[in-house]
XYZ file of C-alpha atoms in Angstrom:
634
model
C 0.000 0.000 0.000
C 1.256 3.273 -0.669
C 0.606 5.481 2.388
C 2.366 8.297 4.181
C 0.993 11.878 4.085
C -0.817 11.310 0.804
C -3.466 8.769 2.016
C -3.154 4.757 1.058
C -3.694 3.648 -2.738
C -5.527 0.626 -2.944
C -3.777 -1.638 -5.293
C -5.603 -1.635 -9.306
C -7.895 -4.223 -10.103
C -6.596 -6.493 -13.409
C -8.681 -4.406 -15.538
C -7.352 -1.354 -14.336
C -3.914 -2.186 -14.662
C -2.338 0.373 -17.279
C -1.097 -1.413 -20.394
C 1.617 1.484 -20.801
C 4.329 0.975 -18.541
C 5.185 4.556 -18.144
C 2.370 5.475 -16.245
C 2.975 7.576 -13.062
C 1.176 7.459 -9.664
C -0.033 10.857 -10.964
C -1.203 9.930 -14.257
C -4.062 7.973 -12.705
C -5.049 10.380 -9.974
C -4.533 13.278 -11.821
C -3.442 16.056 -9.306
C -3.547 19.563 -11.043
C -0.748 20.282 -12.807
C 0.233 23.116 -10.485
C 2.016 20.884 -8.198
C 4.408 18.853 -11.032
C 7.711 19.949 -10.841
C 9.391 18.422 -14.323
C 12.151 16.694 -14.292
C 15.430 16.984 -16.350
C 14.797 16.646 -20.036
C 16.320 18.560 -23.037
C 15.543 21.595 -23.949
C 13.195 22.547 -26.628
C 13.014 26.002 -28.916
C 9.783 27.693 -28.974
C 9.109 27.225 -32.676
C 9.583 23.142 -31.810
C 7.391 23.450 -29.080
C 4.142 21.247 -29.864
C 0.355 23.169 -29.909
C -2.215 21.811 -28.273
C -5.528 23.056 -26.761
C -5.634 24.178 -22.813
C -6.819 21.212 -20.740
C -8.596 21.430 -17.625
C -6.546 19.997 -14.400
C -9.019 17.527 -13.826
C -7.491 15.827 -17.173
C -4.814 13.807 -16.774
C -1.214 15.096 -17.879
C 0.259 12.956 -20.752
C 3.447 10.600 -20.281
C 5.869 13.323 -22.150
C 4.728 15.667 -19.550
C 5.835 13.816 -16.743
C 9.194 12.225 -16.761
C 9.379 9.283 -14.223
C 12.533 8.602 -12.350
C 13.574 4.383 -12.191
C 12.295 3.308 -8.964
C 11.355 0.046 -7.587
C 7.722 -1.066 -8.706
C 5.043 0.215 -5.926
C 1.499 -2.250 -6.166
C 2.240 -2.639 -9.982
C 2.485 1.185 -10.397
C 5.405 2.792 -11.389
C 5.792 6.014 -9.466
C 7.059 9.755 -9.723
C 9.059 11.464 -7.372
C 7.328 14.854 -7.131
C 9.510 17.396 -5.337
C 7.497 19.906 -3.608
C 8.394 23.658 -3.096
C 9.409 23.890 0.537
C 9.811 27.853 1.878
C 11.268 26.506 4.883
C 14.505 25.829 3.406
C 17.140 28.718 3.447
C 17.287 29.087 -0.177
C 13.949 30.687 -0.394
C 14.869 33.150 2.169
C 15.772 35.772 -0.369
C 12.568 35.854 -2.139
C 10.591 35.453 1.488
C 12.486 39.159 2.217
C 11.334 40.643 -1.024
C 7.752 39.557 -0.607
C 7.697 40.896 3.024
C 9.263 44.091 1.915
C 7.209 44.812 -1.145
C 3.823 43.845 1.452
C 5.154 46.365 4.451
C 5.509 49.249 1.644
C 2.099 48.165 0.087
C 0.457 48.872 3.786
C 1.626 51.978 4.620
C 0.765 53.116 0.668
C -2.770 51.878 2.063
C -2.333 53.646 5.561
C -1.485 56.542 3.753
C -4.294 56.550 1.446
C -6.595 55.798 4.267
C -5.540 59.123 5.973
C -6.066 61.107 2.833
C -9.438 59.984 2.686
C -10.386 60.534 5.980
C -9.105 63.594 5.609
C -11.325 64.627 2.784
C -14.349 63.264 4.217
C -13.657 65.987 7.740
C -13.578 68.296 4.869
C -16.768 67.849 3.290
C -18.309 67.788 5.887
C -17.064 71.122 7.038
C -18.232 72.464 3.960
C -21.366 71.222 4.302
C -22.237 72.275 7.913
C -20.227 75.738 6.483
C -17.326 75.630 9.529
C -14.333 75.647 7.381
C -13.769 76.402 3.476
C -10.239 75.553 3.045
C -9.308 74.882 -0.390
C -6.988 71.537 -1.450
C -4.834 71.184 -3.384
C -4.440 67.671 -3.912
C -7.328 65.555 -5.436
C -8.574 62.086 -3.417
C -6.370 59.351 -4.833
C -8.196 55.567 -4.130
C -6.031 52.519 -3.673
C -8.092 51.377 -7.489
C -6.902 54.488 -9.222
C -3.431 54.264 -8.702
C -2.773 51.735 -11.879
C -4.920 54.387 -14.137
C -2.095 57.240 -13.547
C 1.722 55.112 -14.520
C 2.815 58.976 -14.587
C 2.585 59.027 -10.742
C 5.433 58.528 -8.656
C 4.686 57.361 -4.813
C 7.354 58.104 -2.655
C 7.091 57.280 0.821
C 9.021 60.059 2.969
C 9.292 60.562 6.347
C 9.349 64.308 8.637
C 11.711 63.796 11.564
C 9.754 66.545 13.493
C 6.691 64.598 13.290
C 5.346 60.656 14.022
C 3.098 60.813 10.925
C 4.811 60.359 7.246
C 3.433 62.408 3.986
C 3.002 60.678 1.016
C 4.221 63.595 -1.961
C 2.435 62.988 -5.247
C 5.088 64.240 -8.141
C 4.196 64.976 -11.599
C 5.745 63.385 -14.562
C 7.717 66.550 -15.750
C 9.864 66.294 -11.785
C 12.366 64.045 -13.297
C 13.565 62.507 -16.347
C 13.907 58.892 -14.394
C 10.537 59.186 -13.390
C 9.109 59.653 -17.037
C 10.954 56.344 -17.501
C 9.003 54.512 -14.898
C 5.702 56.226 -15.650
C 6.115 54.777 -19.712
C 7.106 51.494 -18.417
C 4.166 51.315 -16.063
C 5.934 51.039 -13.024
C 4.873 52.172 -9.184
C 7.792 52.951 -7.554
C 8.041 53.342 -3.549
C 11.612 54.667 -1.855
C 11.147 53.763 1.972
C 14.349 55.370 3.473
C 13.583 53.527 6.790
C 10.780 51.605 9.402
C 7.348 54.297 8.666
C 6.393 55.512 12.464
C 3.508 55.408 14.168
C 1.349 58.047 13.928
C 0.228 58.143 17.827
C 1.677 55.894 20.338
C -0.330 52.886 22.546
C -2.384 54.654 25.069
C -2.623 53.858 28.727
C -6.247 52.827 28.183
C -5.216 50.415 25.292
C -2.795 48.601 27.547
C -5.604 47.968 30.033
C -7.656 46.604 27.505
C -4.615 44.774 25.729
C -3.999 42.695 29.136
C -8.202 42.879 30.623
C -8.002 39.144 30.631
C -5.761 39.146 33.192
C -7.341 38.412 37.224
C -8.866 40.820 38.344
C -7.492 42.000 42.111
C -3.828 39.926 41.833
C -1.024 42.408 42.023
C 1.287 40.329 38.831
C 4.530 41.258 39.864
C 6.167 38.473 38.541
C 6.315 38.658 34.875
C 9.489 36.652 34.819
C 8.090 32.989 35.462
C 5.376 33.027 32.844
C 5.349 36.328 30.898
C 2.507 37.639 29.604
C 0.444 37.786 25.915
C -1.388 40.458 24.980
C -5.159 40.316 23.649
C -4.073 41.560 20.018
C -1.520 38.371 19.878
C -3.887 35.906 20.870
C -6.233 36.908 18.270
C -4.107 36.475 16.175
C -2.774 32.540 17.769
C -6.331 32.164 17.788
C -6.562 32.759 13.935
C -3.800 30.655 13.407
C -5.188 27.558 15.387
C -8.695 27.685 13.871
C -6.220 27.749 10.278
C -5.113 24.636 11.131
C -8.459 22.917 12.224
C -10.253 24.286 9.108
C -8.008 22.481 6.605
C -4.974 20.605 8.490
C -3.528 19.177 5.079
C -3.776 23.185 3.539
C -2.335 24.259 6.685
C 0.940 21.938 6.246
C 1.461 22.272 2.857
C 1.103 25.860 2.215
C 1.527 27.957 5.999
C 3.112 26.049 8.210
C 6.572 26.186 6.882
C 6.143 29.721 5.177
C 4.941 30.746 8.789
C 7.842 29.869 10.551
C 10.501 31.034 8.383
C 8.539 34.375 8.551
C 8.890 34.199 12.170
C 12.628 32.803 12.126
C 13.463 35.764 10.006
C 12.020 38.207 12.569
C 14.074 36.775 15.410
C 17.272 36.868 12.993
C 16.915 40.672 12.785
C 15.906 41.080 16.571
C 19.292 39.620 17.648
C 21.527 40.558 14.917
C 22.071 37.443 13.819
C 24.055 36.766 9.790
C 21.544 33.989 8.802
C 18.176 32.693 9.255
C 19.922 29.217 8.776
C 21.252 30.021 12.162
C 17.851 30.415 14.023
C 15.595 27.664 15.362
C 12.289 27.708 17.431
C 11.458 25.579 20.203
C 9.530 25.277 22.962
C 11.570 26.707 25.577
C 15.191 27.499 26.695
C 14.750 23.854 28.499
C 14.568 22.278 25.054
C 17.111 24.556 23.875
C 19.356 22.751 26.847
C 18.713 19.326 26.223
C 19.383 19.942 22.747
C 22.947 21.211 23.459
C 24.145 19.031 26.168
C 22.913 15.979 24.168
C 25.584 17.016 21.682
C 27.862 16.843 24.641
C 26.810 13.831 25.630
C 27.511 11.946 22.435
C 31.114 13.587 22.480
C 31.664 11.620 25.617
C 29.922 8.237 24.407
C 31.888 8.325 21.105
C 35.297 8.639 22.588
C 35.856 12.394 21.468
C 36.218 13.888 24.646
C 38.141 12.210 27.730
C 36.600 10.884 30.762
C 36.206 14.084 33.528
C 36.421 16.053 30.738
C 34.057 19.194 32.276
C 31.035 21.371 31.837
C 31.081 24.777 33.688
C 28.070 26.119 34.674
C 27.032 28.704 36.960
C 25.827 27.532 41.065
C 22.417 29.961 40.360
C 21.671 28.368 36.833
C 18.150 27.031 36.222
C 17.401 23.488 38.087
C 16.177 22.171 34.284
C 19.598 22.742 32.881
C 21.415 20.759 36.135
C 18.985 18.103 35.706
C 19.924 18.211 31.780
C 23.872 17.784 32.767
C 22.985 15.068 35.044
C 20.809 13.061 32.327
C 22.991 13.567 29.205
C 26.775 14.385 30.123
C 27.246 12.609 33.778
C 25.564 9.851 32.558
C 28.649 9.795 29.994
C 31.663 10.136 32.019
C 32.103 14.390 32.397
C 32.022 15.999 35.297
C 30.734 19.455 36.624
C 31.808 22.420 38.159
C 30.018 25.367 39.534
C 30.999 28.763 40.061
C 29.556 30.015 43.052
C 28.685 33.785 42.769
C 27.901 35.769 45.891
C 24.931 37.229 46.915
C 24.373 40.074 47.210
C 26.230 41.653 44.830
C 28.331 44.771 44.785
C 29.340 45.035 41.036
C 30.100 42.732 38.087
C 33.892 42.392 39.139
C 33.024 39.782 41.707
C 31.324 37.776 38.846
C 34.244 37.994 36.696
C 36.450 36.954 39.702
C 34.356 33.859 40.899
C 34.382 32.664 36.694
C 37.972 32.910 36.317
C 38.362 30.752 39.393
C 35.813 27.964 38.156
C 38.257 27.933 34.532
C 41.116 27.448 37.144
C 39.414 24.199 38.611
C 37.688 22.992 35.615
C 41.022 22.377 33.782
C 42.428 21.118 37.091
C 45.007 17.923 36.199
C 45.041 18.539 32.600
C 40.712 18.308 32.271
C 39.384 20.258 28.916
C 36.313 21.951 29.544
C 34.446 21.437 26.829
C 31.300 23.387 27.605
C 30.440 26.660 30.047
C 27.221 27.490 30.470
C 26.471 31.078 31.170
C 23.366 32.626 32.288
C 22.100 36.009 30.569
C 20.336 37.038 33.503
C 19.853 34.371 36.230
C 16.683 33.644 37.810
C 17.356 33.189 41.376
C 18.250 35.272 42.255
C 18.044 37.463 39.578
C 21.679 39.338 38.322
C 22.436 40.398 34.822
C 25.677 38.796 33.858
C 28.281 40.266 31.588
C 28.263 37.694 29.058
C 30.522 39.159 26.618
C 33.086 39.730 28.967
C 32.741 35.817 30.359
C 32.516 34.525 26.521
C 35.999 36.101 26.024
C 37.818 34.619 28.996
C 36.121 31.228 27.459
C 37.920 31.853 24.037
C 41.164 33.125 25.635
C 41.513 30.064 28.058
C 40.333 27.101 25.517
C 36.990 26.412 26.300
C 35.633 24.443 23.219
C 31.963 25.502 23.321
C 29.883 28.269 25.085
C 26.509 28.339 25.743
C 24.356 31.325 26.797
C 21.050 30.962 28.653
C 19.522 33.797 28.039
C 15.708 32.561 29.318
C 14.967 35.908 30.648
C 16.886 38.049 28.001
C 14.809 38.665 24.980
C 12.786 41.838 25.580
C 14.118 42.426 28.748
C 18.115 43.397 27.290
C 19.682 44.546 24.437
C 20.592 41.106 22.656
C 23.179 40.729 19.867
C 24.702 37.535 19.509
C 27.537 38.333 17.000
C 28.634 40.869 19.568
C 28.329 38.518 22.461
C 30.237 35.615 20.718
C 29.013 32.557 21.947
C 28.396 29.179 20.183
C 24.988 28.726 21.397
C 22.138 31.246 22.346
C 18.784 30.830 23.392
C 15.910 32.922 24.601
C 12.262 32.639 25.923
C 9.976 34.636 23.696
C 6.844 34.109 26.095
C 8.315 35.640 29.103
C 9.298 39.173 27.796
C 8.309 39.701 24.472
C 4.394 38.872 24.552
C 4.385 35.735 22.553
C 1.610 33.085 23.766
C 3.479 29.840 25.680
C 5.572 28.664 24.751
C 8.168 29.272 22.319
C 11.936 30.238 22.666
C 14.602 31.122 20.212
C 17.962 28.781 19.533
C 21.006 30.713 17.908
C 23.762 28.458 16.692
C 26.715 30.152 15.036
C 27.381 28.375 11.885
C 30.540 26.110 12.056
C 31.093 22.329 12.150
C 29.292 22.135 15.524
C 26.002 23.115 14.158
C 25.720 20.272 11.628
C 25.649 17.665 14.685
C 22.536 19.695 16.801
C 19.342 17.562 16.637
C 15.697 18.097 18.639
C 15.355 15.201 21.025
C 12.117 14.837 19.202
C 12.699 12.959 16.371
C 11.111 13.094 13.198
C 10.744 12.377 9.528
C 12.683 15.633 9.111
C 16.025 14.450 11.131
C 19.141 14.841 9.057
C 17.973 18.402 7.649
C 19.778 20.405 9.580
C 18.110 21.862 13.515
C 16.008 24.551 11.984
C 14.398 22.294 10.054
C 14.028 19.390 12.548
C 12.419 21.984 15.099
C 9.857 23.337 12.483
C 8.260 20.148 12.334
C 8.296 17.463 15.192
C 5.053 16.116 14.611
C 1.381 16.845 15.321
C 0.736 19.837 17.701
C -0.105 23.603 17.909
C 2.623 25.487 16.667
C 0.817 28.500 16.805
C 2.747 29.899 19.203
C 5.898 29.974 16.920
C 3.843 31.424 14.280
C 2.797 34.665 16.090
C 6.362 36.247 16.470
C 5.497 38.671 14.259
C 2.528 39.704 15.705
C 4.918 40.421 19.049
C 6.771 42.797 16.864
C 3.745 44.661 15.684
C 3.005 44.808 18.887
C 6.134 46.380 20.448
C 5.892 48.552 17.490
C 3.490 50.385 18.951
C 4.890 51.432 22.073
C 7.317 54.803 22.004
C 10.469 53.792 20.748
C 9.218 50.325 20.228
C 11.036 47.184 22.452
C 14.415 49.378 23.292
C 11.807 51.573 24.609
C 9.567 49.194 26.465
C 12.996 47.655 27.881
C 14.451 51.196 29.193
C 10.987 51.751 31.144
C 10.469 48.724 32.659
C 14.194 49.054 33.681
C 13.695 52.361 35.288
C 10.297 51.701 36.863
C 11.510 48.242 38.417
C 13.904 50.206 39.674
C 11.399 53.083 41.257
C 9.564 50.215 42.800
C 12.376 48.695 43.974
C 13.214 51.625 45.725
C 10.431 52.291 47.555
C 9.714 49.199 48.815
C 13.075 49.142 50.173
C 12.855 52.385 51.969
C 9.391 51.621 53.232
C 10.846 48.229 54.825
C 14.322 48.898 56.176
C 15.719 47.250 53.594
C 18.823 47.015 50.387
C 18.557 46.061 47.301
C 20.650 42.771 46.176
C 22.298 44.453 43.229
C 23.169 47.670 42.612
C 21.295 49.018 39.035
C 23.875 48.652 36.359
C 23.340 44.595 37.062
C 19.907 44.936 37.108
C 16.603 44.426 34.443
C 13.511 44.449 34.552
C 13.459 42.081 37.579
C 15.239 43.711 40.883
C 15.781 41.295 44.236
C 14.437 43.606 47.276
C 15.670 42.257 50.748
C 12.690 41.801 52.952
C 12.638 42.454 56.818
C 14.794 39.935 58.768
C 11.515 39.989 61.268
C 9.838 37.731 58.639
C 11.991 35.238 59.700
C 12.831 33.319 56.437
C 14.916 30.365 57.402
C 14.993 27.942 54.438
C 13.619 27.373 50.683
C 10.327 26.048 52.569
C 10.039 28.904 54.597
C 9.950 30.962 51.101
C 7.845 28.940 49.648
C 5.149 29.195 52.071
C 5.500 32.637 52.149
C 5.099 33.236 48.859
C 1.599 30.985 48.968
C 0.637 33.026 51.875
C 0.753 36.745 49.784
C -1.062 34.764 47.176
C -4.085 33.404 49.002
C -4.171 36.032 51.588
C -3.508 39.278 49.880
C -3.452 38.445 46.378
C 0.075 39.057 45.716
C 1.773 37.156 43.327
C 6.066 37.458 43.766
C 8.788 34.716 44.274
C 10.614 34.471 47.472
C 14.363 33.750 47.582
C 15.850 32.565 50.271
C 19.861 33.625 50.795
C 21.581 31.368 53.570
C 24.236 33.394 55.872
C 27.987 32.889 55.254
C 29.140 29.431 56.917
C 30.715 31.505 59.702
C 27.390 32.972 60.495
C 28.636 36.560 59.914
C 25.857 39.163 57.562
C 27.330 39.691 54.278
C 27.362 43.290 53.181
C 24.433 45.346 52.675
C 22.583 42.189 54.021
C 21.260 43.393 57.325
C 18.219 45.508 58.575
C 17.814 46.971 61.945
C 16.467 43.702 63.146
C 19.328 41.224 62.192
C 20.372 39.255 59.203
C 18.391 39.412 56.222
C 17.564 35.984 54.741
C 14.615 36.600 52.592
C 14.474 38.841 49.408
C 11.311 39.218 46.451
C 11.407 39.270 43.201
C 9.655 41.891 41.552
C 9.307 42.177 37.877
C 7.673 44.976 36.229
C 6.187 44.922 32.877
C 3.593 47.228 30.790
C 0.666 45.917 32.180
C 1.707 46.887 35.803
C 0.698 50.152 38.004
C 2.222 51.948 40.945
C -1.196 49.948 43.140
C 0.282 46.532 42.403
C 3.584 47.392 44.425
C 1.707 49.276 47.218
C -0.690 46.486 47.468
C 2.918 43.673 47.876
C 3.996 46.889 50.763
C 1.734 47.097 52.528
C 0.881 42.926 53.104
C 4.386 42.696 54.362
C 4.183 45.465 56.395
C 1.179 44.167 58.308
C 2.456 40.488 58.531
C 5.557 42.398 60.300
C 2.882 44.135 62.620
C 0.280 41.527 63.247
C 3.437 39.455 64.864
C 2.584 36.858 62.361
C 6.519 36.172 62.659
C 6.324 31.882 62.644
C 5.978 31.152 58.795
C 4.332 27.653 60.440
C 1.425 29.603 60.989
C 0.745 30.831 57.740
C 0.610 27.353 56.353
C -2.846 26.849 58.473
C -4.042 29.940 56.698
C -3.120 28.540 53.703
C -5.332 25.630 53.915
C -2.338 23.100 53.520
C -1.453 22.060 57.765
C-alpha cells in the first residue's frame, strides 16, 4: 500500500492495470498540474514546441509531460518522485524578504491613502455644515486608481519633526527617471527607513490589551510566565482555527512559510548573519537538552576524555542541572560550579568567581568542553556580563559556550555576534508577549552546528536543527507562528522594544526603591546589574529560614492578599557573619522578592505587595508555620 501523508492507494484491479508501462502514480489520480515539478529533459526552442488546446486539471497530464525517475515497482504502479516547493529551506529566504518588503511598503501606501481619505471626508463635511472652506490642493487618490495614472510617482518620505509620514504625489515633468518609470508602467516606492507610528499605545489600550488578566492579583512576577497580549492571541487564535479548518492546507502551504517568517524576525531582533542560524522551540529547556545531548555523544563516542568538564554557573536554572545530570554525567564528564555571591556589589566579583571555576575545571590537565552562562539568572536574579565571560572562554580554551539567556529577549539589548558565543537561546513568552511557549535557539554556523538535533525525532532528522524543530510532529505550533505579531506589537509602544525595555528598567527600579525604603531594607544588586526584575531584601523579622520557609511565604501573599512574587531565600555565610548590605535593623536578612515589572503593571500593584508585608511584620505573624494553616495546607 502506498501510504504516508498522501493517504493509502488501494492496489488496481486487473482491468485497471495500465497497459503502458510509463504510467505515473499521478497519471491515474490526476493532481492539477500546479504541483508537477518536471524533471530533467532537453531543452526545446519555442518554434519546436508542440500546440495543443488548454486542458482542464481535472485531465490527466500525458506521459511526455511527466518524466518518471527508475524506482522500484510500488502495487504494480510505477511512481514519480514529485519534489514539492518547501519555503522553509534557506534558499527561499531571499525571495521570502522581497515579498515581506514589497507587502510592508504596500500597507503603509494603504495607511497613507486611508488618511487622505479621511481627511477629505472631515472636509466635506465642514463644507457642508459651512465651519471651514479651506481649499486643497491635492485631489482624493483611491487605492483602485493608482494603476490608471503610470505617470505618478509614490514616494514614501518621512518628517523627523513629526510621528506621521506624507506621502508627496510628483508629476511626470519632476524628473527625467521618473518619465521612464511612468512609460514602463511602473509604481515605484523609496522607503528610506521603518514608517512611524502616527500616535503611540495609550494607557487605556494597555488595560484593555492585558483585561483578561485576574482581576485584584497584584502580577509582579512577569518573569516565570510572561505575559500575551489580547491583540496576539487573536491572532494565535486565527492561526489555530487555520489549522483545524483544513490541516492538510495548513501543512502544505503555511506552516513552513509561517515559521521562516517568524525565524526571520528573530534573525533581525538579535543581529544574527543567517536565518539558517535560528531555530524555534519550545523553551530554553529544550534549547538545553538539545545542546548538552551534543555533549553527551562527544563523551559516548570517545571524542572527549573521561572528567572532561562542563562549567556552569551555582544559580543556573534546576532544568539545565537536571539536563547535565541526564545527558553528560551519565557519559563520564564531570561538573563544576561557580559560586557567585549574593548580594552583589558590582560585576567584578562575577568575573572573579568565573575565572576561578576555569582554574578548577582544567584542574590535572581536564578540557572543559562546555560553560554554560546565564544572561540574567533567575534566582536570584543578576544580569551577567556575558561578553566579557565569553571572552575569557575563548582566551583560556573552552571548546563551546553556551548562553542561557531565558529571561533576556525583551528584557536586554541582545546581539549575539557581539556577544560571541556558540549557542544562544531565549524565551519569547516571558518578555516579548508571545503566547506559551516558544523560545529562540542561535547556533553560530561552524562544524558544531551540523551535529545539533531536537530530542524529538522526526521524519525531518538529518535536515539540519532549523528544520528538525519546524516540524516534530502533530501539535499547535501556533505559538511559533505569532512572532510577528509580538513585533507589531512592540511597534506600537514609544520607541518600540528598546523603549519598552528602558521603562520597565527604570520603573523596576522606582519600585524597587520604595519598597526598600518603606521596609528597612537594600537592594541585592546595585542598578547597572539589574533588568527588569530587581531582588528587594525583605525584613529579617519575617523570619525566612529555608527554601520552605519561602515557599510558604510566597503561597501566603497569594491566598491572603493576592500578591503574586517569588521568594528567595539567601543562607548566611558558613561563619554565620551578615554579608554586606545584608542586614536591617532587626538582624540578618535571609529573605528577598522578586519583583518584575512589565507594561501591564501600576504603581497599586507594588503598594498592594507593601503594605501585606508590612502588616504580617505588625500583626506578629513572625512563625511562617502559621501561615501554612491559613493557607489551607497544615
Amino acid at each position: 500500500m502506498l501510504g504516508g501523508l498522501y493517504g493509502y492507494l488501494p492496489p488496481p484491479s486487473d482491468e485497471d492495470k495500465p497497459t503502458n508501462t510509463t504510467t505515473t502514480v499521478w497519471s491515474i489520480f490526476a493532481p492539477p498540474q500546479t504541483i508537477l515539478k518536471p524533471q530533467s529533459k532537453p531543452k526545446t526552442t519555442q518554434n519546436s514546441l508542440p500546440t495543443r488546446p488548454h486542458s482542464s486539471p481535472a485531465i490527466a497530464p500525458s506521459p511526455d509531460d511527466v518524466v518518471a525517475l527508475p524506482q522500484p515497482a510500488l502495487v504494480d504502479v510505477t511512481s514519480t518522485v514529485i519534489e514539492e516547493h518547501d519555503p522553509a529551506r534557506p534558499n527561499d529566504y531571499e525571495d521570502y524578504r522581497r515579498e515581506k518588503k514589497k507587502k510592508e511598503v504596500d500597507v503603509e501606501i494603504n495607511r497613507e491613502l486611508e488618511r487622505r481619505r479621511q481627511e477629505e471626508e472631515e472636509r466635506e463635511m465642514r463644507e457642508k455644515g459651512n465651519l471651514v472652506s479651506t481649499p486643497v490642493s491635492a485631489q482624493r487618490v483611491t487605492r483602485h486608481q493608482l494603476p490608471q495614472h503610470p505617470k505618478i510617482k509614490i514616494i514614501l518620505s518621512f518628517n523627523p519633526a513629526s510621528p506621521a509620514f506624507t506621502l508627496p504625489l510628483h508629476s511626470h515633468s519632476d524628473t527625467s527617471a521618473m518619465d521612464q518609470e511612468a512609460r514602463n508602467g511602473e509604481l515605484t516606492h523609496h522607503v528610506s527607513k521603518k514608517p512611524k507610528l502616527t500616535r503611540c499605545i495609550s494607557e487605556a489600550e494597555i488595560r484593555d490589551e492585558f483585561s483578561h488578566h485576574q482581576h485584584g492579583v497584584a502580577r509582579i512576577n512577569n518573569g516565570s510566565f510572561g505575559s500575551c497580549p489580547k491583540s496576539v492571541l487573536a491572532d494565535q487564535q486565527k492561526w489555530q482555527l487555520k489549522f483545524l479548518q483544513q490541516p492538510d492546507d495548513f501543512y502544505f502551504n503555511s506552516l513552513r512559510k509561517g515559521i521562516l517568517e517568524s525565524r526571520a524576525a528573530v534573525k533581525d531582533l538579535i543581529n544574527a548573519d543567517d536565518v539558517g542560524e535560528i531555530s524555534l522551540v519550545d523553551n530554553a529547556t529544550t534549547a538545553a537538552a538539545i545542546v548538552l545531548q551534543q555533549i553527551g555523544r562527544g563523551f559516548t563516542e570517545g571524542r572527549f576524555h573521561r572528567n572532561d568538564t562542563v562549567l556552569m554557573l551555582h544559580c543556573a536554572f534546576q532544568a539545565v542541572k537536571k539536563s547535565i545530570q541526564a545527558y553528560v554525567t551519565r557519559a563520564g564528564g564531570s561538573v563544576v560550579e561557580v559560586q557567585l555571591p549574593f548580594p552583589l556589589a558590582s560585576e567584578e566579583e562575577i568575573i572573579n568567581e568565573f575565572k576561578k571555576g576555569i582554574e578548577k575545571g582544567k584542574k590535572d590537565g581536564k578540557m572543559i568542553r562546555l560553560a554554560i552562562i546565564d544572561h540574567i539568572t533567575s534566582m536570584p536574579c543578576v544580569v551577567i556580563p556575558v561578553r566579557k565571560l565569553v571572552k575569557i572562554c575563548r582566551d583560556e580554551g573552552v571548546d563551546q559556550v553556551f548562553v542561557d539567556a531565558a529571561h533576556a529577549m525583551g528584557s536586554i539589548k541582545i546581539d549575539v555576534k557581539e556577544i560571541g558565543a556558540d549557542f544562544y537561546v531565549s524565551n519569547l513568552h516571558k518578555w516579548f508577549f508571545c503566547p506559551p511557549s516558544v523560545a529562540f535557539l542561535y547556533c553560530r554556523k561552524s562544524i558544531l552546528s551540523s551535529d545539533m538535533h531536537h530530542p524529538v525525532v522526526s521524519h525531518e532528522f538529518g535536515n539540519g536543527l532549523p528544520i528538525e524543530s519546524a516540524w516534530i510532529g502533530t501539535r499547535d505550533y501556533s505559538a511559533q507562528l505569532v512572532i510577528p505579531s509580538a513585533v507589531t506589537f512592540v511597534s506600537r509602544f514609544e520607541g518600540g522594544i528598546d523603549g519598552i525595555m528602558q521603562r520597565n528598567h527604570e520603573q523596576a527600579l522606582k519600585m524597587a526603591r520604595m519598597l526598600a525604603n518603606a521596609w528597612g531594607t537594600s537592594l541585592g544588586s546595585p542598578p547597572e546589574i539589574c533588568a527588569a526584575m530587581v531582588m528587594v531584601g525583605l525584613p529579617s523579622r519575617l523570619r525566612v529560614m529555608g527554601e520552605d520557609d519561602a515557599l510558604r511565604l510566597r503561597g501566603h501573599l497569594r491566598v491572603r492578599f493576592g500578591v503574586e512574587v517569588p521568594i528567595h531565600y539567601q543562607a548566611p555565610k558558613d561563619d554565620g557573619q551578615p554579608q554586606a548590605g545584608a542586614r536591617d535593623k532587626d538582624g540578618i536578612i535571609t529573605g528577598y522578592a522578586r519583583i518584575s515589572h512589565q507594561v501591564y503593571n501600576t504603581l497599586e500593584d507594588y503598594e498592594k505587595f507593601r503594605d501585606a508585608v508590612i502588616l504580617l511584620v505588625e500583626e506578629g505573624q513572625l512563625d511562617v508555620d502559621s501561615w501554612e494553616e491559613f493557607n489551607g495546607i497544615a
